Amino acid sequence: DAKTTQPTSMDCAEGRAANLPCNHSTISGNEYVYWYRQIHSQGPQYIIHGLKNNETNEMASLIITEDRKSSTLILPHATLRDTAVYYCIVRVDEDSSYKLIFGSGTRLLVRP
Amino acid sequence: ETGVTQTPRHLVMGMTNKKSLKCEQHLGHNAMYWYKQSAKKPLELMFVYSLEERVENNSVPSRFSPECPNSSHLFLHLHTLQPEDSALYLCASSQVLSYNSPLHFGNGTRLTVT
């Protein structure tokens, strides 16, 4: 089962920041939080990941609370092309591999 | 171009057919994955290969048979499928034992079983 909970859907206006929340209250100390998005009929696209510290890259910022029980993905200036399903995932490490267990994600609609 | 290429993009097959899905990664990774995405459902992990060895089989029916001949190629052999097996099948790759290596996905094969 997925170890995260996300709102089913959200919307925001084009050009504004989109803040997507995620709860992962059972996360373990060495488990990473990953964010992916999926545009219709394409494979999931990696966005960002983090462990404890906030992270930023060219696509987004990831804010992780100090207790690590929740995080927020921030798209600073949303565009229409950011309309997609966004998945927050806790990475599960095995002995010789790792896996990502996807939940239902948040459907983000960016309005013109 | 995602670095992970899946063929074919679309496949229609009858329940008595045998077909194979192919995945190739050009990223130098050493782990590969099959996921299934049915309509209105989350992605389901099917198989994981790490260093060419199968390390995960998530209670997948035997009519799905994976094969990983080397670290760059992954196949999913299909036989005697059911209509409910119609779905988007996604392949992914990663670098194991690397905390900074995310999974990279292909764009999937859309399978329809008639």
PDB file of C-alpha atoms in Angstrom:
ATOM      1  CA  ASP A   1       0.000   0.000   0.000  1.00  0.00           C
ATOM      2  CA  ALA A   2       1.059   3.565  -0.643  1.00  0.00           C
ATOM      3  CA  LYS A   3       2.429   5.301   2.438  1.00  0.00           C
ATOM      4  CA  THR A   4       1.172   8.742   1.437  1.00  0.00           C
ATOM      5  CA  THR A   5      -2.137  10.605   1.278  1.00  0.00           C
ATOM      6  CA  GLN A   6      -2.861  13.468  -1.092  1.00  0.00           C
ATOM      7  CA  PRO A   7      -5.941  15.500  -1.993  1.00  0.00           C
ATOM      8  CA  THR A   8      -7.783  14.041  -4.952  1.00  0.00           C
ATOM      9  CA  SER A   9      -7.788  17.234  -6.962  1.00  0.00           C
ATOM     10  CA  MET A  10      -6.685  20.861  -6.904  1.00  0.00           C
ATOM     11  CA  ASP A  11      -6.705  23.798  -9.225  1.00  0.00           C
ATOM     12  CA  CYS A  12      -4.777  27.018  -9.577  1.00  0.00           C
ATOM     13  CA  ALA A  13      -4.596  29.967 -11.940  1.00  0.00           C
ATOM     14  CA  GLU A  14      -1.963  30.144 -14.636  1.00  0.00           C
ATOM     15  CA  GLY A  15       1.068  32.130 -13.499  1.00  0.00           C
ATOM     16  CA  ARG A  16       0.362  31.577  -9.813  1.00  0.00           C
ATOM     17  CA  ALA A  17       2.168  29.174  -7.504  1.00  0.00           C
ATOM     18  CA  ALA A  18       0.706  25.689  -7.143  1.00  0.00           C
ATOM     19  CA  ASN A  19       1.217  24.168  -3.691  1.00  0.00           C
ATOM     20  CA  LEU A  20       0.529  20.441  -3.549  1.00  0.00           C
ATOM     21  CA  PRO A  21       0.440  18.889  -0.063  1.00  0.00           C
ATOM     22  CA  CYS A  22       1.271  15.333   0.926  1.00  0.00           C
ATOM     23  CA  ASN A  23       1.032  13.470   4.230  1.00  0.00           C
ATOM     24  CA  HIS A  24       3.451  10.643   5.024  1.00  0.00           C
ATOM     25  CA  SER A  25       3.083  10.263   8.768  1.00  0.00           C
ATOM     26  CA  THR A  26       4.549   6.727   8.896  1.00  0.00           C
ATOM     27  CA  ILE A  27       7.737   7.577   7.022  1.00  0.00           C
ATOM     28  CA  SER A  28      10.931   6.056   8.415  1.00  0.00           C
ATOM     29  CA  GLY A  29      14.096   8.004   9.118  1.00  0.00           C
ATOM     30  CA  ASN A  30      15.962   6.905   6.001  1.00  0.00           C
ATOM     31  CA  GLU A  31      13.082   6.908   3.517  1.00  0.00           C
ATOM     32  CA  TYR A  32      13.087   9.486   0.744  1.00  0.00           C
ATOM     33  CA  VAL A  33      10.079  11.402  -0.545  1.00  0.00           C
ATOM     34  CA  TYR A  34       9.762  11.455  -4.343  1.00  0.00           C
ATOM     35  CA  TRP A  35       7.435  13.469  -6.544  1.00  0.00           C
ATOM     36  CA  TYR A  36       6.392  12.467 -10.037  1.00  0.00           C
ATOM     37  CA  ARG A  37       3.757  13.725 -12.419  1.00  0.00           C
ATOM     38  CA  GLN A  38       1.879  12.026 -15.208  1.00  0.00           C
ATOM     39  CA  ILE A  39       0.347  13.735 -18.171  1.00  0.00           C
ATOM     40  CA  HIS A  40      -2.376  11.766 -19.880  1.00  0.00           C
ATOM     41  CA  SER A  41      -1.160   8.679 -21.767  1.00  0.00           C
ATOM     42  CA  GLN A  42       2.498   9.290 -20.943  1.00  0.00           C
ATOM     43  CA  GLY A  43       4.808   7.663 -18.426  1.00  0.00           C
ATOM     44  CA  PRO A  44       5.354   9.325 -15.054  1.00  0.00           C
ATOM     45  CA  GLN A  45       7.950  12.093 -15.122  1.00  0.00           C
ATOM     46  CA  TYR A  46      10.367  12.568 -12.235  1.00  0.00           C
ATOM     47  CA  ILE A  47      10.160  16.009 -10.599  1.00  0.00           C
ATOM     48  CA  ILE A  48      12.174  16.088  -7.380  1.00  0.00           C
ATOM     49  CA  HIS A  49      13.047  14.122  -4.262  1.00  0.00           C
ATOM     50  CA  GLY A  50      14.325  14.825  -0.754  1.00  0.00           C
ATOM     51  CA  LEU A  51      15.103  13.329   2.626  1.00  0.00           C
ATOM     52  CA  LYS A  52      15.148  16.054   5.282  1.00  0.00           C
ATOM     53  CA  ASN A  53      16.215  19.327   3.734  1.00  0.00           C
ATOM     54  CA  ASN A  54      14.210  21.452   1.367  1.00  0.00           C
ATOM     55  CA  GLU A  55      15.163  20.941  -2.255  1.00  0.00           C
ATOM     56  CA  THR A  56      14.849  23.047  -5.393  1.00  0.00           C
ATOM     57  CA  ASN A  57      15.492  22.354  -9.029  1.00  0.00           C
ATOM     58  CA  GLU A  58      14.482  23.853 -12.354  1.00  0.00           C
ATOM     59  CA  MET A  59      11.007  22.316 -12.149  1.00  0.00           C
ATOM     60  CA  ALA A  60       9.894  22.756  -8.555  1.00  0.00           C
ATOM     61  CA  SER A  61      10.667  23.151  -4.864  1.00  0.00           C
ATOM     62  CA  LEU A  62      10.089  20.548  -2.182  1.00  0.00           C
ATOM     63  CA  ILE A  63       9.417  21.620   1.383  1.00  0.00           C
ATOM     64  CA  ILE A  64       9.618  18.857   4.010  1.00  0.00           C
ATOM     65  CA  THR A  65       8.443  19.526   7.554  1.00  0.00           C
ATOM     66  CA  GLU A  66      10.925  19.127  10.377  1.00  0.00           C
ATOM     67  CA  ASP A  67       9.164  15.979  11.675  1.00  0.00           C
ATOM     68  CA  ARG A  68       9.114  14.663   8.074  1.00  0.00           C
ATOM     69  CA  LYS A  69       5.463  13.696   8.367  1.00  0.00           C
ATOM     70  CA  SER A  70       4.380  15.898   5.494  1.00  0.00           C
ATOM     71  CA  SER A  71       5.733  17.764   2.511  1.00  0.00           C
ATOM     72  CA  THR A  72       4.642  20.290  -0.105  1.00  0.00           C
ATOM     73  CA  LEU A  73       5.568  20.441  -3.753  1.00  0.00           C
ATOM     74  CA  ILE A  74       5.650  23.981  -5.081  1.00  0.00           C
ATOM     75  CA  LEU A  75       5.417  24.870  -8.759  1.00  0.00           C
ATOM     76  CA  PRO A  76       6.346  28.560  -8.555  1.00  0.00           C
ATOM     77  CA  HIS A  77       4.657  29.790 -11.745  1.00  0.00           C
ATOM     78  CA  ALA A  78       2.178  27.208 -12.985  1.00  0.00           C
ATOM     79  CA  THR A  79       1.507  26.978 -16.710  1.00  0.00           C
ATOM     80  CA  LEU A  80      -1.233  25.154 -18.602  1.00  0.00           C
ATOM     81  CA  ARG A  81       1.309  22.424 -19.403  1.00  0.00           C
ATOM     82  CA  ASP A  82       1.583  21.668 -15.686  1.00  0.00           C
ATOM     83  CA  THR A  83      -1.919  20.194 -15.731  1.00  0.00           C
ATOM     84  CA  ALA A  84      -1.294  16.571 -14.720  1.00  0.00           C
ATOM     85  CA  VAL A  85      -1.653  14.014 -11.933  1.00  0.00           C
ATOM     86  CA  TYR A  86       1.018  14.571  -9.275  1.00  0.00           C
ATOM     87  CA  TYR A  87       2.219  11.653  -7.180  1.00  0.00           C
ATOM     88  CA  CYS A  88       3.938  11.906  -3.811  1.00  0.00           C
ATOM     89  CA  ILE A  89       5.759   8.654  -3.047  1.00  0.00           C
ATOM     90  CA  VAL A  90       7.859   7.301  -0.211  1.00  0.00           C
ATOM     91  CA  ARG A  91      10.670   5.195  -1.584  1.00  0.00           C
ATOM     92  CA  VAL A  92      10.887   1.675  -0.143  1.00  0.00           C
ATOM     93  CA  ASP A  93      14.410   0.257  -0.068  1.00  0.00           C
ATOM     94  CA  GLU A  94      15.028  -3.461  -0.347  1.00  0.00           C
ATOM     95  CA  ASP A  95      18.326  -5.331   0.011  1.00  0.00           C
ATOM     96  CA  SER A  96      19.421  -4.962  -3.589  1.00  0.00           C
ATOM     97  CA  SER A  97      16.892  -2.600  -5.104  1.00  0.00           C
ATOM     98  CA  TYR A  98      14.239  -0.071  -4.290  1.00  0.00           C
ATOM     99  CA  LYS A  99      10.677   0.405  -5.382  1.00  0.00           C
ATOM    100  CA  LEU A 100       8.154   3.186  -5.631  1.00  0.00           C
ATOM    101  CA  ILE A 101       4.590   2.393  -4.599  1.00  0.00           C
ATOM    102  CA  PHE A 102       2.205   4.841  -6.241  1.00  0.00           C
ATOM    103  CA  GLY A 103      -1.026   6.084  -4.700  1.00  0.00           C
ATOM    104  CA  SER A 104      -3.862   7.843  -6.485  1.00  0.00           C
ATOM    105  CA  GLY A 105      -2.128  11.231  -6.647  1.00  0.00           C
ATOM    106  CA  THR A 106      -3.518  14.753  -6.951  1.00  0.00           C
ATOM    107  CA  ARG A 107      -5.081  15.837 -10.217  1.00  0.00           C
ATOM    108  CA  LEU A 108      -3.911  19.427 -10.739  1.00  0.00           C
ATOM    109  CA  LEU A 109      -5.826  21.614 -13.154  1.00  0.00           C
ATOM    110  CA  VAL A 110      -4.162  24.882 -14.150  1.00  0.00           C
ATOM    111  CA  ARG A 111      -6.811  27.383 -15.278  1.00  0.00           C
ATOM    112  CA  PRO A 112      -6.134  30.041 -17.937  1.00  0.00           C
TER     113      PRO A 112
ATOM    114  CA  GLU B   1      12.979  11.136 -25.441  1.00  0.00           C
ATOM    115  CA  THR B   2      12.972   9.753 -21.904  1.00  0.00           C
ATOM    116  CA  GLY B   3      15.966   7.410 -22.175  1.00  0.00           C
ATOM    117  CA  VAL B   4      13.597   4.465 -21.744  1.00  0.00           C
ATOM    118  CA  THR B   5      11.995   3.219 -24.954  1.00  0.00           C
ATOM    119  CA  GLN B   6       9.026   0.884 -25.061  1.00  0.00           C
ATOM    120  CA  THR B   7       7.671  -0.931 -28.091  1.00  0.00           C
ATOM    121  CA  PRO B   8       5.109  -1.254 -29.387  1.00  0.00           C
ATOM    122  CA  ARG B   9       3.230   1.869 -28.238  1.00  0.00           C
ATOM    123  CA  HIS B  10      -0.116   0.195 -28.898  1.00  0.00           C
ATOM    124  CA  LEU B  11      -1.030  -3.484 -29.057  1.00  0.00           C
ATOM    125  CA  VAL B  12      -4.331  -5.246 -29.647  1.00  0.00           C
ATOM    126  CA  MET B  13      -4.374  -8.973 -29.056  1.00  0.00           C
ATOM    127  CA  GLY B  14      -6.869 -11.769 -28.742  1.00  0.00           C
ATOM    128  CA  MET B  15      -7.102 -13.927 -25.656  1.00  0.00           C
ATOM    129  CA  THR B  16      -5.379 -16.840 -27.361  1.00  0.00           C
ATOM    130  CA  ASN B  17      -2.460 -14.852 -28.783  1.00  0.00           C
ATOM    131  CA  LYS B  18       1.116 -14.726 -27.541  1.00  0.00           C
ATOM    132  CA  LYS B  19       2.894 -11.402 -27.724  1.00  0.00           C
ATOM    133  CA  SER B  20       5.829  -9.655 -26.086  1.00  0.00           C
ATOM    134  CA  LEU B  21       6.407  -6.124 -24.864  1.00  0.00           C
ATOM    135  CA  LYS B  22       9.902  -4.727 -25.151  1.00  0.00           C
ATOM    136  CA  CYS B  23      11.712  -2.134 -23.075  1.00  0.00           C
ATOM    137  CA  GLU B  24      15.182  -0.717 -23.654  1.00  0.00           C
ATOM    138  CA  GLN B  25      17.017   1.801 -21.486  1.00  0.00           C
ATOM    139  CA  HIS B  26      19.922   3.947 -22.640  1.00  0.00           C
ATOM    140  CA  LEU B  27      20.823   5.386 -19.237  1.00  0.00           C
ATOM    141  CA  GLY B  28      23.384   2.874 -18.007  1.00  0.00           C
ATOM    142  CA  HIS B  29      21.066   1.747 -15.213  1.00  0.00           C
ATOM    143  CA  ASN B  30      21.163  -1.680 -13.586  1.00  0.00           C
ATOM    144  CA  ALA B  31      17.599  -2.138 -12.346  1.00  0.00           C
ATOM    145  CA  MET B  32      14.422  -2.399 -14.395  1.00  0.00           C
ATOM    146  CA  TYR B  33      10.747  -2.489 -13.501  1.00  0.00           C
ATOM    147  CA  TRP B  34       7.363  -3.364 -14.970  1.00  0.00           C
ATOM    148  CA  TYR B  35       4.300  -1.461 -13.788  1.00  0.00           C
ATOM    149  CA  LYS B  36       0.670  -1.874 -14.829  1.00  0.00           C
ATOM    150  CA  GLN B  37      -1.765   1.047 -14.927  1.00  0.00           C
ATOM    151  CA  SER B  38      -5.425   0.137 -15.364  1.00  0.00           C
ATOM    152  CA  ALA B  39      -8.070   2.770 -16.016  1.00  0.00           C
ATOM    153  CA  LYS B  40      -8.719   4.963 -12.985  1.00  0.00           C
ATOM    154  CA  LYS B  41      -6.326   2.951 -10.779  1.00  0.00           C
ATOM    155  CA  PRO B  42      -2.898   3.725  -9.347  1.00  0.00           C
ATOM    156  CA  LEU B  43       0.181   2.228 -10.938  1.00  0.00           C
ATOM    157  CA  GLU B  44       0.765  -1.323  -9.724  1.00  0.00           C
ATOM    158  CA  LEU B  45       4.281  -2.683  -9.443  1.00  0.00           C
ATOM    159  CA  MET B  46       4.556  -6.055 -11.208  1.00  0.00           C
ATOM    160  CA  PHE B  47       8.221  -7.060 -11.400  1.00  0.00           C
ATOM    161  CA  VAL B  48      11.623  -5.736 -10.384  1.00  0.00           C
ATOM    162  CA  TYR B  49      14.958  -6.832 -11.818  1.00  0.00           C
ATOM    163  CA  SER B  50      18.122  -5.742 -10.076  1.00  0.00           C
ATOM    164  CA  LEU B  51      21.493  -6.583 -11.620  1.00  0.00           C
ATOM    165  CA  GLU B  52      19.594  -8.846 -14.070  1.00  0.00           C
ATOM    166  CA  GLU B  53      18.091 -10.901 -11.263  1.00  0.00           C
ATOM    167  CA  ARG B  54      14.384 -10.877 -10.470  1.00  0.00           C
ATOM    168  CA  VAL B  55      13.961  -9.534  -6.956  1.00  0.00           C
ATOM    169  CA  GLU B  56      10.258  -8.811  -6.884  1.00  0.00           C
ATOM    170  CA  ASN B  57       7.203 -10.590  -8.225  1.00  0.00           C
ATOM    171  CA  ASN B  58       4.088  -8.941  -6.887  1.00  0.00           C
ATOM    172  CA  SER B  59       1.673 -11.889  -7.089  1.00  0.00           C
ATOM    173  CA  VAL B  60       1.378 -11.443 -10.819  1.00  0.00           C
ATOM    174  CA  PRO B  61      -0.486 -14.209 -12.702  1.00  0.00           C
ATOM    175  CA  SER B  62       1.703 -16.618 -14.652  1.00  0.00           C
ATOM    176  CA  ARG B  63       0.227 -15.452 -17.962  1.00  0.00           C
ATOM    177  CA  PHE B  64       2.682 -12.561 -17.571  1.00  0.00           C
ATOM    178  CA  SER B  65       6.286 -13.714 -17.866  1.00  0.00           C
ATOM    179  CA  PRO B  66       9.175 -11.239 -17.588  1.00  0.00           C
ATOM    180  CA  GLU B  67      12.625 -11.674 -19.058  1.00  0.00           C
ATOM    181  CA  CYS B  68      15.722  -9.567 -18.491  1.00  0.00           C
ATOM    182  CA  PRO B  69      18.532 -10.798 -20.781  1.00  0.00           C
ATOM    183  CA  ASN B  70      20.866  -7.918 -19.836  1.00  0.00           C
ATOM    184  CA  SER B  71      20.769  -4.690 -17.875  1.00  0.00           C
ATOM    185  CA  SER B  72      19.557  -2.664 -20.859  1.00  0.00           C
ATOM    186  CA  HIS B  73      16.645  -4.811 -22.014  1.00  0.00           C
ATOM    187  CA  LEU B  74      13.464  -6.033 -20.399  1.00  0.00           C
ATOM    188  CA  PHE B  75      10.635  -8.032 -21.923  1.00  0.00           C
ATOM    189  CA  LEU B  76       7.153  -8.935 -20.790  1.00  0.00           C
ATOM    190  CA  HIS B  77       5.859 -12.060 -22.494  1.00  0.00           C
ATOM    191  CA  LEU B  78       2.076 -12.333 -22.651  1.00  0.00           C
ATOM    192  CA  HIS B  79      -0.075 -15.390 -23.271  1.00  0.00           C
ATOM    193  CA  THR B  80      -3.690 -16.345 -22.729  1.00  0.00           C
ATOM    194  CA  LEU B  81      -4.593 -12.899 -21.438  1.00  0.00           C
ATOM    195  CA  GLN B  82      -8.013 -11.785 -20.235  1.00  0.00           C
ATOM    196  CA  PRO B  83      -9.894  -8.613 -21.188  1.00  0.00           C
ATOM    197  CA  GLU B  84      -9.259  -7.227 -17.688  1.00  0.00           C
ATOM    198  CA  ASP B  85      -5.531  -7.276 -18.485  1.00  0.00           C
ATOM    199  CA  SER B  86      -6.117  -4.348 -20.841  1.00  0.00           C
ATOM    200  CA  ALA B  87      -4.041  -1.513 -19.423  1.00  0.00           C
ATOM    201  CA  LEU B  88      -1.032   0.742 -19.920  1.00  0.00           C
ATOM    202  CA  TYR B  89       2.147  -1.225 -19.202  1.00  0.00           C
ATOM    203  CA  LEU B  90       5.032   0.933 -18.103  1.00  0.00           C
ATOM    204  CA  CYS B  91       8.705   0.092 -17.932  1.00  0.00           C
ATOM    205  CA  ALA B  92      11.162   1.981 -15.738  1.00  0.00           C
ATOM    206  CA  SER B  93      14.846   1.843 -14.874  1.00  0.00           C
ATOM    207  CA  SER B  94      17.086   3.092 -12.082  1.00  0.00           C
ATOM    208  CA  GLN B  95      20.539   2.755 -10.626  1.00  0.00           C
ATOM    209  CA  VAL B  96      20.366   0.520  -7.573  1.00  0.00           C
ATOM    210  CA  LEU B  97      22.088   1.408  -4.339  1.00  0.00           C
ATOM    211  CA  SER B  98      22.136   5.040  -5.372  1.00  0.00           C
ATOM    212  CA  TYR B  99      20.055   7.408  -3.298  1.00  0.00           C
ATOM    213  CA  ASN B 100      20.151  10.023  -5.999  1.00  0.00           C
ATOM    214  CA  SER B 101      18.882   7.878  -8.844  1.00  0.00           C
ATOM    215  CA  PRO B 102      15.167   8.285  -9.505  1.00  0.00           C
ATOM    216  CA  LEU B 103      13.149   5.854 -11.591  1.00  0.00           C
ATOM    217  CA  HIS B 104      12.955   6.864 -15.237  1.00  0.00           C
ATOM    218  CA  PHE B 105       9.818   5.708 -17.024  1.00  0.00           C
ATOM    219  CA  GLY B 106       9.063   4.980 -20.643  1.00  0.00           C
ATOM    220  CA  ASN B 107       5.808   6.125 -22.225  1.00  0.00           C
ATOM    221  CA  GLY B 108       4.274   2.700 -22.000  1.00  0.00           C
ATOM    222  CA  THR B 109       2.519   0.165 -24.194  1.00  0.00           C
ATOM    223  CA  ARG B 110      -1.248   0.549 -24.363  1.00  0.00           C
ATOM    224  CA  LEU B 111      -2.538  -3.037 -24.436  1.00  0.00           C
ATOM    225  CA  THR B 112      -6.073  -3.998 -25.429  1.00  0.00           C
ATOM    226  CA  VAL B 113      -7.167  -7.608 -25.037  1.00  0.00           C
ATOM    227  CA  THR B 114     -10.210  -8.540 -27.109  1.00  0.00           C
TER     228      THR B 114
END
